[in-house]
XYZ file of N, CA, C and O in Angstrom:
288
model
N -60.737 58.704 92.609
C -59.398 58.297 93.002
C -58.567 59.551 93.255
O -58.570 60.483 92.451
N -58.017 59.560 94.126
C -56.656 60.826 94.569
C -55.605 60.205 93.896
O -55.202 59.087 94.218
N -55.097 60.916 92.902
C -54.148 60.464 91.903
C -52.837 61.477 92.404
O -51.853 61.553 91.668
N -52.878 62.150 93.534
C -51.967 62.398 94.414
C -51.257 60.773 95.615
O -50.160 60.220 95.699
N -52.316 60.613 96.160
C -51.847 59.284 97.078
C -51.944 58.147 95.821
O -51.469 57.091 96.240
N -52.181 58.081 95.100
C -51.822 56.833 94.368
C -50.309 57.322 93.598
O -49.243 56.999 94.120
N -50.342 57.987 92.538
C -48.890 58.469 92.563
C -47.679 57.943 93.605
O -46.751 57.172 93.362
N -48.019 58.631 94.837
C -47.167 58.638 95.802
C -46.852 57.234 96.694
O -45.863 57.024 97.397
N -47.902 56.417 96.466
C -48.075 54.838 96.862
C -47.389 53.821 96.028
O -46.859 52.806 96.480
N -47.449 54.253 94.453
C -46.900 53.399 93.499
C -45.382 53.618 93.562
O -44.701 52.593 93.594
N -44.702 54.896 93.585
C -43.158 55.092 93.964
C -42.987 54.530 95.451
O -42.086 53.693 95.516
N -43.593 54.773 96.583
C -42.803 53.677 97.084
C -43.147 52.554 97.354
O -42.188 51.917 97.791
N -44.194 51.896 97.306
C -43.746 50.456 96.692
C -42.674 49.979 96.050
O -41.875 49.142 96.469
N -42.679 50.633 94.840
C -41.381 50.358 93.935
C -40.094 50.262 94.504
O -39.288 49.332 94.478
N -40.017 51.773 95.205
C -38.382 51.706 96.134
C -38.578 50.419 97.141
O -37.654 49.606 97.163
N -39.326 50.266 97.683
C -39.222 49.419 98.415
C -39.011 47.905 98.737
O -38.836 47.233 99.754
N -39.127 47.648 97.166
C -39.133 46.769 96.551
C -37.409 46.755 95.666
O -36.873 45.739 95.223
N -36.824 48.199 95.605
C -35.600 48.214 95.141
C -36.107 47.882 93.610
O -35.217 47.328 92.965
N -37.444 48.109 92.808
C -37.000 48.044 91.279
C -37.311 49.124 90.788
O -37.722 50.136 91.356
N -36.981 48.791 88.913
C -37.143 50.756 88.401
C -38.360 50.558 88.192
O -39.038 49.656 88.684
N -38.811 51.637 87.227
C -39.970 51.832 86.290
C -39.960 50.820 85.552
O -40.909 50.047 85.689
N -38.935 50.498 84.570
C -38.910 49.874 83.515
C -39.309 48.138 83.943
O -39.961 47.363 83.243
N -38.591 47.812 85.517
C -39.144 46.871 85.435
C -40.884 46.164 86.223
O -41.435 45.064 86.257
N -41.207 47.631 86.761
C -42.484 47.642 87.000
C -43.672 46.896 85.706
O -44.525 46.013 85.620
N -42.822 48.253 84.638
C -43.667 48.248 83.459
C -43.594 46.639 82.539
O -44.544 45.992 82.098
N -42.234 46.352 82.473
C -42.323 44.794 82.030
C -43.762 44.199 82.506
O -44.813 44.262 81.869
N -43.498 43.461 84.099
C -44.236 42.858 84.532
C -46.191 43.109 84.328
O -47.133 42.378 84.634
N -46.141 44.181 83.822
C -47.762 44.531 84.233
C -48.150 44.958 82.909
O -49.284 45.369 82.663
N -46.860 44.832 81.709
C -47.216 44.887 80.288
C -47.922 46.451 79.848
O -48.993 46.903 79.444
N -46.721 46.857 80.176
C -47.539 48.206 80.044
C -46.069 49.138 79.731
O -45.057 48.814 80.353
N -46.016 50.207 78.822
C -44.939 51.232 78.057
C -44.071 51.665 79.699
O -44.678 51.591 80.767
N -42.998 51.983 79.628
C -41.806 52.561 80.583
C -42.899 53.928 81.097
O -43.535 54.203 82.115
N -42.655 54.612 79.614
C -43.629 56.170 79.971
C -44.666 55.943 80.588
O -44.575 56.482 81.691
N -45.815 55.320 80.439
C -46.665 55.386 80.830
C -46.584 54.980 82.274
O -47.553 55.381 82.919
N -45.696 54.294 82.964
C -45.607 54.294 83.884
C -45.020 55.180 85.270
O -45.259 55.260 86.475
N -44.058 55.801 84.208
C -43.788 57.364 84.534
C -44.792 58.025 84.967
O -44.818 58.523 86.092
N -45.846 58.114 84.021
C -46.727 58.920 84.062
C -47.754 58.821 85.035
O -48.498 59.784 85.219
N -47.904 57.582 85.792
C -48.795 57.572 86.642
C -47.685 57.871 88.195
O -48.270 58.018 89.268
N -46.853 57.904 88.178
C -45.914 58.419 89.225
C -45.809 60.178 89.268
O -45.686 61.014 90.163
N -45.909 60.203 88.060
C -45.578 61.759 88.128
C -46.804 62.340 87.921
O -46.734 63.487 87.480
N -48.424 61.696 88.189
C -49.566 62.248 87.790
C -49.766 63.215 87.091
O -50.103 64.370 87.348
N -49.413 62.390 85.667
C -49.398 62.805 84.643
C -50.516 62.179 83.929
O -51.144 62.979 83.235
N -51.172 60.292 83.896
C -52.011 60.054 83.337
C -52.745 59.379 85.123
O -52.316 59.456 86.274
N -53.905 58.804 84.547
C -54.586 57.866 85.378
C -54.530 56.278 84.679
O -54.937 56.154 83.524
N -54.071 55.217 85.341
C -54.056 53.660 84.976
C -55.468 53.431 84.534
O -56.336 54.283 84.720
N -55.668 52.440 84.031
C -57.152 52.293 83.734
C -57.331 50.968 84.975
O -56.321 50.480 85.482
N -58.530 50.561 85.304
C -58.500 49.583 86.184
C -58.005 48.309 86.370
O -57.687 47.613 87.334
N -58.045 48.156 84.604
C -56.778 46.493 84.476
C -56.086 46.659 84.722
O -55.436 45.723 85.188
N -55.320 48.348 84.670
C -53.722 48.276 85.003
C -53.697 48.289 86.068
O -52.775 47.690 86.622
N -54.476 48.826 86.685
C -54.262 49.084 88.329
C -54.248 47.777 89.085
O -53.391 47.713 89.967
N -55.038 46.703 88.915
C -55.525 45.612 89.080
C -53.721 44.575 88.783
O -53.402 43.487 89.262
N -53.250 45.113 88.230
C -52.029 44.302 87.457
C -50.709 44.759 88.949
O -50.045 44.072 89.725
N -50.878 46.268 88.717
C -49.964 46.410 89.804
C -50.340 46.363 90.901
O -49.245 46.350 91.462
N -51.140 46.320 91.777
C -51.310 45.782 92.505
C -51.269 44.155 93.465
O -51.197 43.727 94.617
N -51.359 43.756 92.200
C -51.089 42.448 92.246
C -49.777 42.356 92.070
O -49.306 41.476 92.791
N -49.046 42.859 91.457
C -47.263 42.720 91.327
C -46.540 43.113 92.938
O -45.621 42.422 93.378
N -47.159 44.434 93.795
C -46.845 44.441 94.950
C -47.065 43.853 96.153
O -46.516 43.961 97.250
N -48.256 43.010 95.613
C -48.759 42.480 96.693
C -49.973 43.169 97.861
O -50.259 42.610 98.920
N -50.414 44.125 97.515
C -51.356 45.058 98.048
C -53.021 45.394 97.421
O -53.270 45.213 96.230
N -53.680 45.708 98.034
C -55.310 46.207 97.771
C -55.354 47.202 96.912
O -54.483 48.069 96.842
N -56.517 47.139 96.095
C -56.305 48.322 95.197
C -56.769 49.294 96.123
O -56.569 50.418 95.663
N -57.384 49.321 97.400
C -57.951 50.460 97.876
C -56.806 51.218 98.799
O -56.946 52.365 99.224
N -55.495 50.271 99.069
C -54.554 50.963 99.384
C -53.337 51.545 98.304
O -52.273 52.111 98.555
N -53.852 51.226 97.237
C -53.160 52.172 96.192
C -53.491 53.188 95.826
O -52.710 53.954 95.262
N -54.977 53.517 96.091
C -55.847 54.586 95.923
C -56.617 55.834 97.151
O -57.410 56.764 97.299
N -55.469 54.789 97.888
C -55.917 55.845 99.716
C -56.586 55.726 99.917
O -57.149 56.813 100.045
N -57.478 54.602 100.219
C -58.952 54.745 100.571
C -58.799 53.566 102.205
O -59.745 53.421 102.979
N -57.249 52.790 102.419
C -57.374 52.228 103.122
C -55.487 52.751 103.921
O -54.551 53.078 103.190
N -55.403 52.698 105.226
C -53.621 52.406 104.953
C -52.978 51.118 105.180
O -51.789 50.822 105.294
N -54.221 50.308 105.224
C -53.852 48.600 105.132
C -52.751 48.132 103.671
O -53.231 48.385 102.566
N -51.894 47.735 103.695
C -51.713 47.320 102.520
C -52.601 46.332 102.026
O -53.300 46.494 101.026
N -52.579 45.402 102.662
C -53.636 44.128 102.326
C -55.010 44.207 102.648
O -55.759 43.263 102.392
């Protein structure tokens, strides 16, 4: 995984969507920080999480992970 283009995929989604971190992190049950942290590639999601947000944006996990520029 390029935890550069995923980083950079998960912030804007978010803006684009107009929500924060905090309420990313609600929805996908997962700490504020830690969600920080995958924005600021600081940690890596594990695949449930990834699997969670993805599904919250509405997009492929392979376009969260740059492997596609399809969202869907």
């Amino acid at each position: 995984m390029e935890i550069d283009v995923l980083a950079k995929r998960l912030r804007q989604c978010r803006r684009e969507r107009g929500l924060t971190q905090s309420e990313v992190s609600i929805f996908c049950d997962i700490t504020e920080k830690s969600y920080q942290y995958y924005e600021l590639k600081r940690r890596e999601p594990k695949l449930s999480i990834l699997v969670r947000i993805a599904d919250f944006y509405g997009v492929s996990l392979d376009y969260l992970v740059g492997r596609t520029d399809q969202k869907c």
